[in-house]
mmCIF file of C-alpha atoms in Angstrom:
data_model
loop_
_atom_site.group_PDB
_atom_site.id
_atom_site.type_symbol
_atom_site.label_atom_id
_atom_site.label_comp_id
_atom_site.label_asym_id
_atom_site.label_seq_id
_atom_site.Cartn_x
_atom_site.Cartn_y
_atom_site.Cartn_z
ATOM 1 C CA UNK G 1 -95.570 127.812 85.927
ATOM 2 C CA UNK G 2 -98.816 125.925 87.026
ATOM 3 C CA UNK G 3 -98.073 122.881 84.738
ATOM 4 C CA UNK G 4 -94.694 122.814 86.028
ATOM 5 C CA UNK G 5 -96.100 122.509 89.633
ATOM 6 C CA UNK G 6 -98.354 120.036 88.807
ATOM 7 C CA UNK G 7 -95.617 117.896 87.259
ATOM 8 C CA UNK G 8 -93.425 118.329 90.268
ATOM 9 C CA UNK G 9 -96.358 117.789 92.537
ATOM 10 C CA UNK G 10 -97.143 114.216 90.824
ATOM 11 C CA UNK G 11 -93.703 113.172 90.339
ATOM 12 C CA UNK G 12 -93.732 113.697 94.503
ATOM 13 C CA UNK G 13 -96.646 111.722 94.377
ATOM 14 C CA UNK G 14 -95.202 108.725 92.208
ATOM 15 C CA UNK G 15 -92.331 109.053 94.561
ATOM 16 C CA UNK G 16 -94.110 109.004 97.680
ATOM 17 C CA UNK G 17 -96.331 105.847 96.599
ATOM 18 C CA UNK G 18 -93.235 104.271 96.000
ATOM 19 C CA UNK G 19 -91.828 104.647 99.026
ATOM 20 C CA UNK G 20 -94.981 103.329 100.762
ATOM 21 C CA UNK G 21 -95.013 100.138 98.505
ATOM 22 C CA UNK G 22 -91.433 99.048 99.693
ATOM 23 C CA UNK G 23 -92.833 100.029 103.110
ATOM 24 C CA UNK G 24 -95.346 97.685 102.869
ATOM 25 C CA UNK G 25 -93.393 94.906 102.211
ATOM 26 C CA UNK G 26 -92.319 92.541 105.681
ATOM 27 C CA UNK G 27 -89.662 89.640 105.093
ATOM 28 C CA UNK G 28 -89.342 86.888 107.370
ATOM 29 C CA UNK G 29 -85.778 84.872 106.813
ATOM 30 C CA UNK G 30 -86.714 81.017 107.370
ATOM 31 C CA UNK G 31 -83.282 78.956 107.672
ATOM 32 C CA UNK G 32 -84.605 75.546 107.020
ATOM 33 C CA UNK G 33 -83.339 71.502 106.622
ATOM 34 C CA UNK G 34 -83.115 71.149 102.937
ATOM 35 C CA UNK G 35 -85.290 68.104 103.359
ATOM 36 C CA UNK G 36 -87.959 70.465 104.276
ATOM 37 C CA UNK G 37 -87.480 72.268 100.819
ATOM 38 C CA UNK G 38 -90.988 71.606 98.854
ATOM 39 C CA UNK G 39 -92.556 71.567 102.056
ATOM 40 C CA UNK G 40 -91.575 74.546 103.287
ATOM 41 C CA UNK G 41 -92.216 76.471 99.879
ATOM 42 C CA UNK G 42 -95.665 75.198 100.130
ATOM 43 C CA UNK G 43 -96.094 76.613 103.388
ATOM 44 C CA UNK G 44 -94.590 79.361 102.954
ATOM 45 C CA UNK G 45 -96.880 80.642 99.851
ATOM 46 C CA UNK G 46 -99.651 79.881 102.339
ATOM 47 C CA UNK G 47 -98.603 81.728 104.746
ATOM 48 C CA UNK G 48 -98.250 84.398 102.060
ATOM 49 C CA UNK G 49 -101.839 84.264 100.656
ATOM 50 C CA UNK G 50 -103.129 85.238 104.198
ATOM 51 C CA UNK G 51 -100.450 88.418 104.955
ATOM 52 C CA UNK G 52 -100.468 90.615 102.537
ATOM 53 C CA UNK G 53 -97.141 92.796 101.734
ATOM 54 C CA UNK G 54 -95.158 89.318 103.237
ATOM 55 C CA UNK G 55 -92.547 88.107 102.082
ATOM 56 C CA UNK G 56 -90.930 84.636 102.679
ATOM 57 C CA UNK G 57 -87.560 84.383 102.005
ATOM 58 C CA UNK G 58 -86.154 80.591 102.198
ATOM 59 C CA UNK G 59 -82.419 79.127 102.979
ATOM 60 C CA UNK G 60 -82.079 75.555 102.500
ATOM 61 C CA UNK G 61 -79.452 73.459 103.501
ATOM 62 C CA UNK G 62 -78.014 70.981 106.495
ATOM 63 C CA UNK G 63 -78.983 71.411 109.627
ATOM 64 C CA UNK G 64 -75.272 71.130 110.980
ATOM 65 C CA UNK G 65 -74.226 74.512 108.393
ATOM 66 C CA UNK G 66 -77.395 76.624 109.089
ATOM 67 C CA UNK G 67 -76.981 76.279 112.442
ATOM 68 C CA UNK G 68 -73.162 77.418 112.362
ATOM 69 C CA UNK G 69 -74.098 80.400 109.594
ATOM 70 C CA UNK G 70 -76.884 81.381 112.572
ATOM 71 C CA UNK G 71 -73.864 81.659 115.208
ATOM 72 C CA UNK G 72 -71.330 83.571 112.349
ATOM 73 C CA UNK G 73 -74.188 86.199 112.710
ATOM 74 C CA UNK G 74 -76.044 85.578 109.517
ATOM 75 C CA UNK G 75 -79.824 87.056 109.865
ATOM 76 C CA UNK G 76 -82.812 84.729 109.998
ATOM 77 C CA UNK G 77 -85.926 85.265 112.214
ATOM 78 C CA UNK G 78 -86.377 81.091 112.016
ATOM 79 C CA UNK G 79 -84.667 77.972 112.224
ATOM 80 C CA UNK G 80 -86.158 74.484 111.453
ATOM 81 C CA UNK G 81 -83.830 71.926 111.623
ATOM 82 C CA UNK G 82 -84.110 68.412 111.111
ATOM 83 C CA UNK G 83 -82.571 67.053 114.418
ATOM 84 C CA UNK G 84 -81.996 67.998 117.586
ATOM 85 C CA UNK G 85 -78.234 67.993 118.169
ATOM 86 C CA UNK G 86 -78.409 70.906 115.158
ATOM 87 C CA UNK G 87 -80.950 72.682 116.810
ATOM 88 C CA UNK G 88 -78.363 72.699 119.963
ATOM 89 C CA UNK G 89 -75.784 74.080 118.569
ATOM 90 C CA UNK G 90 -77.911 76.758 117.695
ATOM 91 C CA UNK G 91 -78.995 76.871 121.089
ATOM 92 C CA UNK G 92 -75.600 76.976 122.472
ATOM 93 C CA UNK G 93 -74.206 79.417 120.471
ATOM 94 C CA UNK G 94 -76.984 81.834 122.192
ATOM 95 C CA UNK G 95 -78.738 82.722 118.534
ATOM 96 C CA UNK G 96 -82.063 80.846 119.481
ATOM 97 C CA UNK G 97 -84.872 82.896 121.395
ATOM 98 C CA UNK G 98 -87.000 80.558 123.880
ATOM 99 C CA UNK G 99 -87.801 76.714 124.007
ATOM 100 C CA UNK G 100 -87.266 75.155 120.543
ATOM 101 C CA UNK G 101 -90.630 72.814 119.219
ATOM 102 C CA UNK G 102 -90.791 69.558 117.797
ATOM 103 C CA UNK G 103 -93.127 69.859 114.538
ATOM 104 C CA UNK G 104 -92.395 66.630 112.263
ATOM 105 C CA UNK G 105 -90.267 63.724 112.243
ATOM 106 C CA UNK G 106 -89.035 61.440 109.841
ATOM 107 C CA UNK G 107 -87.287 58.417 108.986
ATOM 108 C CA UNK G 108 -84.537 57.355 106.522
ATOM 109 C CA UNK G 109 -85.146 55.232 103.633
ATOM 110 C CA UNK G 110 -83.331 53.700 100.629
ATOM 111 C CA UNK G 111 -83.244 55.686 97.619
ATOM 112 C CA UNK G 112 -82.429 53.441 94.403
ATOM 113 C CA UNK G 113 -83.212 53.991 90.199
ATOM 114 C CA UNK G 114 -86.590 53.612 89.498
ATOM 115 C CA UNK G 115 -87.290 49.845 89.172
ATOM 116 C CA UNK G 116 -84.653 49.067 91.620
ATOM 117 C CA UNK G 117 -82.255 47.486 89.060
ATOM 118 C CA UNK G 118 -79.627 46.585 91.323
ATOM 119 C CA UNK G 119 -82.291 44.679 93.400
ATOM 120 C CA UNK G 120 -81.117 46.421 96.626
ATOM 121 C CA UNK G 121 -83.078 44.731 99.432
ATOM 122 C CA UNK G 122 -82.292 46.402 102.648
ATOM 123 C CA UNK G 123 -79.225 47.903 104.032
ATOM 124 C CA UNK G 124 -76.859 44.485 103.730
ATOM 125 C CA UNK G 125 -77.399 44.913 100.173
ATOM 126 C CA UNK G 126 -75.483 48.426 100.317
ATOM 127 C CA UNK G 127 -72.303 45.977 99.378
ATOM 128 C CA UNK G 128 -70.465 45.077 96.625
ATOM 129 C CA UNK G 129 -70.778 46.756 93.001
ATOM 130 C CA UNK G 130 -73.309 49.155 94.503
ATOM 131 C CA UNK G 131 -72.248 52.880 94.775
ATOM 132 C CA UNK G 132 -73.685 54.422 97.848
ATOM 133 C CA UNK G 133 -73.755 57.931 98.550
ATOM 134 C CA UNK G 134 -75.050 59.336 102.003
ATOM 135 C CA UNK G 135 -74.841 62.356 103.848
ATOM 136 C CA UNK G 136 -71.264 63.745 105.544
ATOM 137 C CA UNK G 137 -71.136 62.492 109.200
ATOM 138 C CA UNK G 138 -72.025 66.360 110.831
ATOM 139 C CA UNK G 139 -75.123 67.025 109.581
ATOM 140 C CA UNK G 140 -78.562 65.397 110.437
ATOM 141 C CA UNK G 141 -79.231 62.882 107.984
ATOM 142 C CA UNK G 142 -75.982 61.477 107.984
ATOM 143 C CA UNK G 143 -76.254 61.330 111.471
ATOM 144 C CA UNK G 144 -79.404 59.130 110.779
ATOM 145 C CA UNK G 145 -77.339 56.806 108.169
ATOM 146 C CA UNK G 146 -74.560 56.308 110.860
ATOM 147 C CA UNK G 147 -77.205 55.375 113.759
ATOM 148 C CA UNK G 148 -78.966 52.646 111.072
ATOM 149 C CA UNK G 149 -75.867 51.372 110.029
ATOM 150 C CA UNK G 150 -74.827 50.600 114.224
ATOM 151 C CA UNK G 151 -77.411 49.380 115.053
ATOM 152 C CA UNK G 152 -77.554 46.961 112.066
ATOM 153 C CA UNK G 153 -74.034 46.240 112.320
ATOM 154 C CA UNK G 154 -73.657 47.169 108.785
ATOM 155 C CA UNK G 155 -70.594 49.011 107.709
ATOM 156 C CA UNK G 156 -71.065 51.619 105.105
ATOM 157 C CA UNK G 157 -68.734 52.263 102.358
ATOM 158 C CA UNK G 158 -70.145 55.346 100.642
ATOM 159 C CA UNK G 159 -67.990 56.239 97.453
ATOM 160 C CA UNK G 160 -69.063 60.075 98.666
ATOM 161 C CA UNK G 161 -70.273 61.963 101.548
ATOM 162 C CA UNK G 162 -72.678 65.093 100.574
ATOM 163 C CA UNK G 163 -73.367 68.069 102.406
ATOM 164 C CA UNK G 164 -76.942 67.596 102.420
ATOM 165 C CA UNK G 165 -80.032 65.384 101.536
ATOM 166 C CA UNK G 166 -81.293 66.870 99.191
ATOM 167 C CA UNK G 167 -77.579 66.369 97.131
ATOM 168 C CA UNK G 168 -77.740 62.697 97.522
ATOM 169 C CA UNK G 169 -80.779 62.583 96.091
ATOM 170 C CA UNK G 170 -79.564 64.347 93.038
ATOM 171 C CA UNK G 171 -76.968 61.742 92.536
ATOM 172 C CA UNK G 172 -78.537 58.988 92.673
ATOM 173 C CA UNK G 173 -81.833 60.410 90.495
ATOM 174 C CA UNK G 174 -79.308 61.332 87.601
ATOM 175 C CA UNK G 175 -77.908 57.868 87.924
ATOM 176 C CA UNK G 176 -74.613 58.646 89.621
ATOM 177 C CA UNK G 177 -74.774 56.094 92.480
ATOM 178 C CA UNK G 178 -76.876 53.251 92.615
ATOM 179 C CA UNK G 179 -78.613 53.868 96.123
ATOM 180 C CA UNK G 180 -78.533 56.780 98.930
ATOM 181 C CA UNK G 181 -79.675 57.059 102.280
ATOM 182 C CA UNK G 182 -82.487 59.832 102.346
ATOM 183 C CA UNK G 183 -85.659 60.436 104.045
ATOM 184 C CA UNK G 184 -88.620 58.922 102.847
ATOM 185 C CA UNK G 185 -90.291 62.715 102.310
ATOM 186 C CA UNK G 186 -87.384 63.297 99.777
ATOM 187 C CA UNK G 187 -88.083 60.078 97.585
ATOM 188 C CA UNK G 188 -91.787 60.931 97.613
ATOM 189 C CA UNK G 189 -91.338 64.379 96.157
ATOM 190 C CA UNK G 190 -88.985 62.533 93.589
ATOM 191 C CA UNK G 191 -91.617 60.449 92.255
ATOM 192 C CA UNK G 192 -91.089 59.043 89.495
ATOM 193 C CA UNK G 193 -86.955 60.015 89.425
ATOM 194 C CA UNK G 194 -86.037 57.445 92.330
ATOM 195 C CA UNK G 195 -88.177 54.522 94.335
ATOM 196 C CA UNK G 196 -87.522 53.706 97.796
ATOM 197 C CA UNK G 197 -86.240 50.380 99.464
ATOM 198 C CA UNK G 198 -87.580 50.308 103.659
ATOM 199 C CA UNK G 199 -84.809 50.295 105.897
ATOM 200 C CA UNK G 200 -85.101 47.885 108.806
ATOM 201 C CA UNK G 201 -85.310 49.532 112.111
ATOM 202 C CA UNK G 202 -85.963 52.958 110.490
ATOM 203 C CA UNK G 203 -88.417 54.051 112.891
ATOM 204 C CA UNK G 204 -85.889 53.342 115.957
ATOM 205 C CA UNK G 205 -83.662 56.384 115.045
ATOM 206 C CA UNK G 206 -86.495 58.678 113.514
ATOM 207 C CA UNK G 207 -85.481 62.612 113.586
ATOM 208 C CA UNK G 208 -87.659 64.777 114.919
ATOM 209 C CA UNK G 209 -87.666 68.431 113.623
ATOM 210 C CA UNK G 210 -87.345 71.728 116.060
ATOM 211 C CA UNK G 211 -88.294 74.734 115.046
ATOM 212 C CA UNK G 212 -87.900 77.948 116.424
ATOM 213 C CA UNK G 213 -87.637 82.003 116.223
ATOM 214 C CA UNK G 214 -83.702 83.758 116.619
ATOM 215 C CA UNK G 215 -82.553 85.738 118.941
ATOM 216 C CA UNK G 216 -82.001 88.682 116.620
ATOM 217 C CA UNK G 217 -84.951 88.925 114.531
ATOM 218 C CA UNK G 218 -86.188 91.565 112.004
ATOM 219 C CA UNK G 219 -89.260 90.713 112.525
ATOM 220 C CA UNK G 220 -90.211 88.637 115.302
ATOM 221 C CA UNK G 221 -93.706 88.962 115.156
ATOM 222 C CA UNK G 222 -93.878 87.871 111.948
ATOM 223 C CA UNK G 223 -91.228 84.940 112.895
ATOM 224 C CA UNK G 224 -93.413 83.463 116.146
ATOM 225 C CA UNK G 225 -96.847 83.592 113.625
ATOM 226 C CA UNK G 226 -94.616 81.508 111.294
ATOM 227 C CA UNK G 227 -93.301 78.903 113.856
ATOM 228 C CA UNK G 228 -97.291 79.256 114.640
ATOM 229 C CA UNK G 229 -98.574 78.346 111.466
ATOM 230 C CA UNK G 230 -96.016 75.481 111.174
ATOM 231 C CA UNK G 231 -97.549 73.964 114.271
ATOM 232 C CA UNK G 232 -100.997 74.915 113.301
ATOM 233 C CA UNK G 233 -103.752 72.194 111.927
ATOM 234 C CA UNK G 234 -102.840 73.528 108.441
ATOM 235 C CA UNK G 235 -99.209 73.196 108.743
ATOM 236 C CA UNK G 236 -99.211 69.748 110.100
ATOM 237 C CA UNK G 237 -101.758 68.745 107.165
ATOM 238 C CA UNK G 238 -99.152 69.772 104.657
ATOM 239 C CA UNK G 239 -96.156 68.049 106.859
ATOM 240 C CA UNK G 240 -98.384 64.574 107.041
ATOM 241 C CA UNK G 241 -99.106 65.086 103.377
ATOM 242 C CA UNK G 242 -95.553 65.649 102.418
ATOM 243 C CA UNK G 243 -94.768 61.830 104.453
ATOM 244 C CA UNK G 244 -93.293 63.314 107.861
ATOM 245 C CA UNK G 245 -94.568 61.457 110.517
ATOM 246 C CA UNK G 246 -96.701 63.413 113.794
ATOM 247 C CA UNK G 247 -93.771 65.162 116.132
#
């Protein structure tokens, strides 16, 4: 009868210390630009390291689509975009809880093969034989393309139209378009896979990156320290070593 009770007693035990291990584990839901993908992983297993039983759970994509999962009702305690119109729609859809902040920009470049065989020299060299691939018109860094393309009265003729960066990148690494319009962050953590070609007038239509917590948190303590550590000294060292430019 004793051993029985004992049994029982540390099976309640096991049990118990269970329960109080999936207790101690917080998540905080980051919705995030996918061009913000290695960065963000970076920061987020720093922001790990320091917090024990926290969990960072990242959703990449465009902007443009995280912002409309955020107003379907899909939970995340923060959104970064990587413009502001996406941010707004956020905003407007009444998902976004206080004043967004700017923490990054950056600017579009030219992403061609490594060695640039097609000798693509600028965005008037998007033309002929070359296949281009850039981002669908409603998210951010198609936006971006677009904005270029005006104001250097180039007309675009991309044989496809991706739902985010981080897709046109992937075509044009595996050598299924000659050239895409990316950021410049996205060809440096591609080194070696893709080289970049300056765009002209880049820096005149440079996006600059909100962040913020949602309305509907889990946990929005957790969600302000991350928007926190984002902006912090640290976070901005990782952003400026990743290529994004000061906010």
């Amino acid at each position: 009868m004793r051993l029985t009770r004992v049994v029982a007693a540390a099976a309640i035990a096991l049990l118990l210390a269970g329960c109080a291990t999936a207790e101690a584990t917080r998540t905080v839901t980051v919705f995030a630009a996918a061009s913000l993908t290695e960065t963000f992983e970076q920061l987020a297993e720093k922001f790990e390291a320091r917090r024990e039983g926290v969990d960072v759970r990242l959703s990449f994509g465009g902007s443009s689509r995280l912002a409309e999962q955020l107003a379907e009702g899909a939970p995340a305690d923060v959104f970064a975009a990587a413009d502001d119109k996406a941010m707004a729609k956020a905003v407007q859809a009444g998902v976004i809880d206080g004043e967004p902040q700017r923490f990054a920009r950056n600017r579009m470049t030219i992403a061609v093969a490594p060695g640039n065989p097609k000798k693509i020299d600028g965005l008037t060299g998007l033309r002929g034989d070359v296949v281009l691939v850039t981002c669908a018109p409603e998210v951010s860094c198609g936006r971006a393309a677009q904005a270029l393309a005006a104001n250097a009265n180039v007309r675009l003729q991309p044989a496809s139209e991706e739902p985010d960066v981080k897709s046109v990148l992937g075509k044009v690494a595996a050598g299924e378009a000659d050239a895409g319009l990316v950021y410049v962050t996205d060809v440096r953590a591609a080194a070696g896979k893709v080289d970049a070609v300056p765009i002209t007038g880049a820096d005149a239509v440079a996006n600059a990156y909100p962040i913020a917590t949602t309305r509907e948190a889990a946990e929005p303590d957790l969600a302000r320290q991350f928007v926190e550590f984002v902006l912090s000294d640290e976070g901005q060292r990782v952003l400026r070593d990743a290529g994004f430019d000061a906010p």
